JSON list of C-alpha atoms in Angstrom, two decimals:
[
{"chain": "A", "resi": 1, "resn": "MET", "atom": "CA", "xyz": [60.55, -0.08, 11.52]},
{"chain": "A", "resi": 2, "resn": "ASP", "atom": "CA", "xyz": [62.70, -1.15, 14.55]},
{"chain": "A", "resi": 3, "resn": "VAL", "atom": "CA", "xyz": [59.78, -2.89, 16.83]},
{"chain": "A", "resi": 4, "resn": "TYR", "atom": "CA", "xyz": [56.27, -2.88, 16.67]},
{"chain": "A", "resi": 5, "resn": "ILE", "atom": "CA", "xyz": [54.36, -3.44, 20.17]},
{"chain": "A", "resi": 6, "resn": "ALA", "atom": "CA", "xyz": [51.22, -5.51, 19.55]},
{"chain": "A", "resi": 7, "resn": "VAL", "atom": "CA", "xyz": [49.08, -4.55, 22.88]},
{"chain": "A", "resi": 8, "resn": "LEU", "atom": "CA", "xyz": [46.59, -6.65, 24.76]},
{"chain": "A", "resi": 9, "resn": "GLY", "atom": "CA", "xyz": [44.62, -5.06, 27.12]},
{"chain": "A", "resi": 10, "resn": "ALA", "atom": "CA", "xyz": [43.70, -1.44, 28.33]},
{"chain": "A", "resi": 11, "resn": "GLU", "atom": "CA", "xyz": [46.33, -1.98, 31.31]},
{"chain": "A", "resi": 12, "resn": "ALA", "atom": "CA", "xyz": [49.03, -3.11, 28.79]},
{"chain": "A", "resi": 13, "resn": "ASN", "atom": "CA", "xyz": [48.37, 0.13, 26.57]},
{"chain": "A", "resi": 14, "resn": "ARG", "atom": "CA", "xyz": [49.72, 2.66, 29.22]},
{"chain": "A", "resi": 15, "resn": "LYS", "atom": "CA", "xyz": [53.09, 0.71, 29.61]},
{"chain": "A", "resi": 16, "resn": "ALA", "atom": "CA", "xyz": [53.12, 0.20, 25.68]},
{"chain": "A", "resi": 17, "resn": "LEU", "atom": "CA", "xyz": [53.25, 3.91, 25.13]},
{"chain": "A", "resi": 18, "resn": "GLU", "atom": "CA", "xyz": [55.74, 4.51, 27.98]},
{"chain": "A", "resi": 19, "resn": "LEU", "atom": "CA", "xyz": [58.13, 1.89, 25.90]},
{"chain": "A", "resi": 20, "resn": "VAL", "atom": "CA", "xyz": [57.46, 3.68, 22.54]},
{"chain": "A", "resi": 21, "resn": "GLN", "atom": "CA", "xyz": [58.39, 6.77, 23.57]},
{"chain": "A", "resi": 22, "resn": "SER", "atom": "CA", "xyz": [61.34, 5.70, 25.36]},
{"chain": "A", "resi": 23, "resn": "ILE", "atom": "CA", "xyz": [62.28, 3.72, 22.38]},
{"chain": "A", "resi": 24, "resn": "ARG", "atom": "CA", "xyz": [61.98, 6.60, 20.35]},
{"chain": "A", "resi": 25, "resn": "LYS", "atom": "CA", "xyz": [63.91, 8.75, 22.26]},
{"chain": "A", "resi": 26, "resn": "GLN", "atom": "CA", "xyz": [67.05, 6.43, 21.80]},
{"chain": "A", "resi": 27, "resn": "GLY", "atom": "CA", "xyz": [66.33, 7.45, 18.07]},
{"chain": "A", "resi": 28, "resn": "PHE", "atom": "CA", "xyz": [64.52, 4.06, 17.13]},
{"chain": "A", "resi": 29, "resn": "LYS", "atom": "CA", "xyz": [61.38, 3.69, 15.30]},
{"chain": "A", "resi": 30, "resn": "ALA", "atom": "CA", "xyz": [58.70, 2.31, 17.08]},
{"chain": "A", "resi": 31, "resn": "GLU", "atom": "CA", "xyz": [54.81, 1.71, 16.73]},
{"chain": "A", "resi": 32, "resn": "ARG", "atom": "CA", "xyz": [52.33, 0.36, 18.91]},
{"chain": "A", "resi": 33, "resn": "ASP", "atom": "CA", "xyz": [48.51, -1.17, 18.28]},
{"chain": "A", "resi": 34, "resn": "VAL", "atom": "CA", "xyz": [46.16, 1.72, 19.04]},
{"chain": "A", "resi": 35, "resn": "LEU", "atom": "CA", "xyz": [43.29, 0.34, 17.18]},
{"chain": "A", "resi": 36, "resn": "ASN", "atom": "CA", "xyz": [42.65, -2.43, 19.91]},
{"chain": "A", "resi": 37, "resn": "ARG", "atom": "CA", "xyz": [42.65, -5.08, 17.16]},
{"chain": "A", "resi": 38, "resn": "LYS", "atom": "CA", "xyz": [43.01, -8.77, 17.79]},
{"chain": "A", "resi": 39, "resn": "LEU", "atom": "CA", "xyz": [46.83, -9.96, 18.31]},
{"chain": "A", "resi": 40, "resn": "LYS", "atom": "CA", "xyz": [46.94, -11.48, 14.73]},
{"chain": "A", "resi": 41, "resn": "ALA", "atom": "CA", "xyz": [45.74, -8.08, 12.96]},
{"chain": "A", "resi": 42, "resn": "GLN", "atom": "CA", "xyz": [48.23, -6.53, 15.14]},
{"chain": "A", "resi": 43, "resn": "PHE", "atom": "CA", "xyz": [51.32, -9.12, 13.77]},
{"chain": "A", "resi": 44, "resn": "LYS", "atom": "CA", "xyz": [50.26, -8.49, 10.27]},
{"chain": "A", "resi": 45, "resn": "SER", "atom": "CA", "xyz": [50.82, -4.81, 10.73]},
{"chain": "A", "resi": 46, "resn": "ALA", "atom": "CA", "xyz": [54.27, -5.71, 12.09]},
{"chain": "A", "resi": 47, "resn": "ASP", "atom": "CA", "xyz": [55.06, -7.32, 9.04]},
{"chain": "A", "resi": 48, "resn": "VAL", "atom": "CA", "xyz": [53.17, -4.62, 6.86]},
{"chain": "A", "resi": 49, "resn": "PHE", "atom": "CA", "xyz": [55.81, -1.91, 8.79]},
{"chain": "A", "resi": 50, "resn": "ASN", "atom": "CA", "xyz": [58.53, -4.29, 8.08]},
{"chain": "A", "resi": 51, "resn": "ALA", "atom": "CA", "xyz": [59.57, -4.18, 12.16]},
{"chain": "A", "resi": 52, "resn": "THR", "atom": "CA", "xyz": [62.68, -5.71, 12.70]},
{"chain": "A", "resi": 53, "resn": "ALA", "atom": "CA", "xyz": [61.30, -6.84, 16.04]},
{"chain": "A", "resi": 54, "resn": "LEU", "atom": "CA", "xyz": [58.17, -7.81, 17.86]},
{"chain": "A", "resi": 55, "resn": "ILE", "atom": "CA", "xyz": [56.95, -7.25, 21.30]},
{"chain": "A", "resi": 56, "resn": "ALA", "atom": "CA", "xyz": [53.56, -8.59, 22.65]},
{"chain": "A", "resi": 57, "resn": "LEU", "atom": "CA", "xyz": [52.49, -7.00, 25.60]},
{"chain": "A", "resi": 58, "resn": "GLY", "atom": "CA", "xyz": [49.96, -8.07, 28.05]},
{"chain": "A", "resi": 59, "resn": "GLY", "atom": "CA", "xyz": [48.79, -7.77, 31.87]},
{"chain": "A", "resi": 60, "resn": "SER", "atom": "CA", "xyz": [51.12, -10.72, 32.37]},
{"chain": "A", "resi": 61, "resn": "GLU", "atom": "CA", "xyz": [54.09, -8.95, 30.92]},
{"chain": "A", "resi": 62, "resn": "VAL", "atom": "CA", "xyz": [53.31, -5.53, 32.81]},
{"chain": "A", "resi": 63, "resn": "GLU", "atom": "CA", "xyz": [52.83, -7.42, 36.12]},
{"chain": "A", "resi": 64, "resn": "ALA", "atom": "CA", "xyz": [56.50, -8.92, 35.42]},
{"chain": "A", "resi": 65, "resn": "SER", "atom": "CA", "xyz": [58.02, -5.99, 34.23]},
{"chain": "A", "resi": 66, "resn": "GLN", "atom": "CA", "xyz": [59.90, -7.95, 31.46]},
{"chain": "A", "resi": 67, "resn": "VAL", "atom": "CA", "xyz": [58.89, -9.36, 27.88]},
{"chain": "A", "resi": 68, "resn": "ILE", "atom": "CA", "xyz": [59.89, -10.91, 24.99]},
{"chain": "A", "resi": 69, "resn": "VAL", "atom": "CA", "xyz": [61.48, -9.39, 22.26]},
{"chain": "A", "resi": 70, "resn": "LYS", "atom": "CA", "xyz": [61.43, -11.06, 19.07]},
{"chain": "A", "resi": 71, "resn": "ASN", "atom": "CA", "xyz": [63.19, -10.92, 15.67]},
{"chain": "A", "resi": 72, "resn": "ASN", "atom": "CA", "xyz": [60.43, -10.55, 13.13]},
{"chain": "A", "resi": 73, "resn": "ALA", "atom": "CA", "xyz": [62.32, -12.35, 10.57]},
{"chain": "A", "resi": 74, "resn": "THR", "atom": "CA", "xyz": [64.26, -15.11, 12.15]},
{"chain": "A", "resi": 75, "resn": "ARG", "atom": "CA", "xyz": [61.71, -15.67, 15.16]},
{"chain": "A", "resi": 76, "resn": "ARG", "atom": "CA", "xyz": [64.97, -15.66, 17.76]},
{"chain": "A", "resi": 77, "resn": "GLU", "atom": "CA", "xyz": [63.97, -14.04, 21.05]},
{"chain": "A", "resi": 78, "resn": "VAL", "atom": "CA", "xyz": [65.19, -11.99, 23.76]},
{"chain": "A", "resi": 79, "resn": "VAL", "atom": "CA", "xyz": [63.88, -11.65, 27.34]},
{"chain": "A", "resi": 80, "resn": "ALA", "atom": "CA", "xyz": [63.89, -7.96, 28.67]},
{"chain": "A", "resi": 81, "resn": "THR", "atom": "CA", "xyz": [63.08, -5.96, 31.12]},
{"chain": "A", "resi": 82, "resn": "PHE", "atom": "CA", "xyz": [61.46, -2.74, 30.70]},
{"chain": "A", "resi": 83, "resn": "GLU", "atom": "CA", "xyz": [64.28, -1.13, 32.35]},
{"chain": "A", "resi": 84, "resn": "GLN", "atom": "CA", "xyz": [66.57, -2.46, 29.74]},
{"chain": "A", "resi": 85, "resn": "ILE", "atom": "CA", "xyz": [63.96, -1.66, 27.13]},
{"chain": "A", "resi": 86, "resn": "GLU", "atom": "CA", "xyz": [64.21, 2.08, 28.16]},
{"chain": "A", "resi": 87, "resn": "SER", "atom": "CA", "xyz": [67.74, 2.45, 28.61]},
{"chain": "A", "resi": 88, "resn": "GLU", "atom": "CA", "xyz": [69.38, 0.50, 26.24]},
{"chain": "A", "resi": 89, "resn": "PHE", "atom": "CA", "xyz": [67.39, -0.88, 23.28]},
{"chain": "A", "resi": 90, "resn": "SER", "atom": "CA", "xyz": [70.07, -0.65, 20.92]},
{"chain": "A", "resi": 91, "resn": "GLY", "atom": "CA", "xyz": [71.90, -3.98, 22.89]},
{"chain": "A", "resi": 92, "resn": "ILE", "atom": "CA", "xyz": [68.46, -5.82, 22.93]},
{"chain": "A", "resi": 93, "resn": "LEU", "atom": "CA", "xyz": [68.37, -5.04, 19.18]},
{"chain": "A", "resi": 94, "resn": "ALA", "atom": "CA", "xyz": [72.25, -6.60, 18.62]},
{"chain": "A", "resi": 95, "resn": "LYS", "atom": "CA", "xyz": [71.34, -9.80, 20.87]},
{"chain": "A", "resi": 96, "resn": "LEU", "atom": "CA", "xyz": [68.82, -10.87, 18.71]},
{"chain": "A", "resi": 97, "resn": "ASN", "atom": "CA", "xyz": [70.89, -9.82, 15.68]},
{"chain": "A", "resi": 98, "resn": "ASP", "atom": "CA", "xyz": [73.82, -11.46, 16.97]},
{"chain": "A", "resi": 99, "resn": "ASP", "atom": "CA", "xyz": [71.82, -14.79, 18.27]},
{"chain": "A", "resi": 100, "resn": "SER", "atom": "CA", "xyz": [70.38, -14.98, 14.86]},
{"chain": "A", "resi": 101, "resn": "SER", "atom": "CA", "xyz": [73.65, -14.96, 12.79]},
{"chain": "A", "resi": 102, "resn": "GLU", "atom": "CA", "xyz": [75.58, -17.58, 15.59]},
{"chain": "A", "resi": 103, "resn": "ASN", "atom": "CA", "xyz": [72.88, -19.96, 14.88]},
{"chain": "A", "resi": 104, "resn": "LEU", "atom": "CA", "xyz": [72.31, -20.16, 11.41]}
]
């Protein structure tokens, strides 16, 4: 799996669905939590799915129209707008991987 979106609250759930659909249209594998579980349980799901990247999406992120995309293995982070995620997710993943390899 390329990215798992952990969702915090009903407001963020709708945006998470939009992001998942946009990411999938770009050819990536993406999932989000649909069970309204606690954040820790969602992070465990990301590990079970072996997600490359992780996004935690809550109300404040929806208001700001941006999130932190985290490399689930190295914990490197990239701040990305919703527009960037919806149109150029490959570039975000490349930056996560490039940053982690440059700084190891």
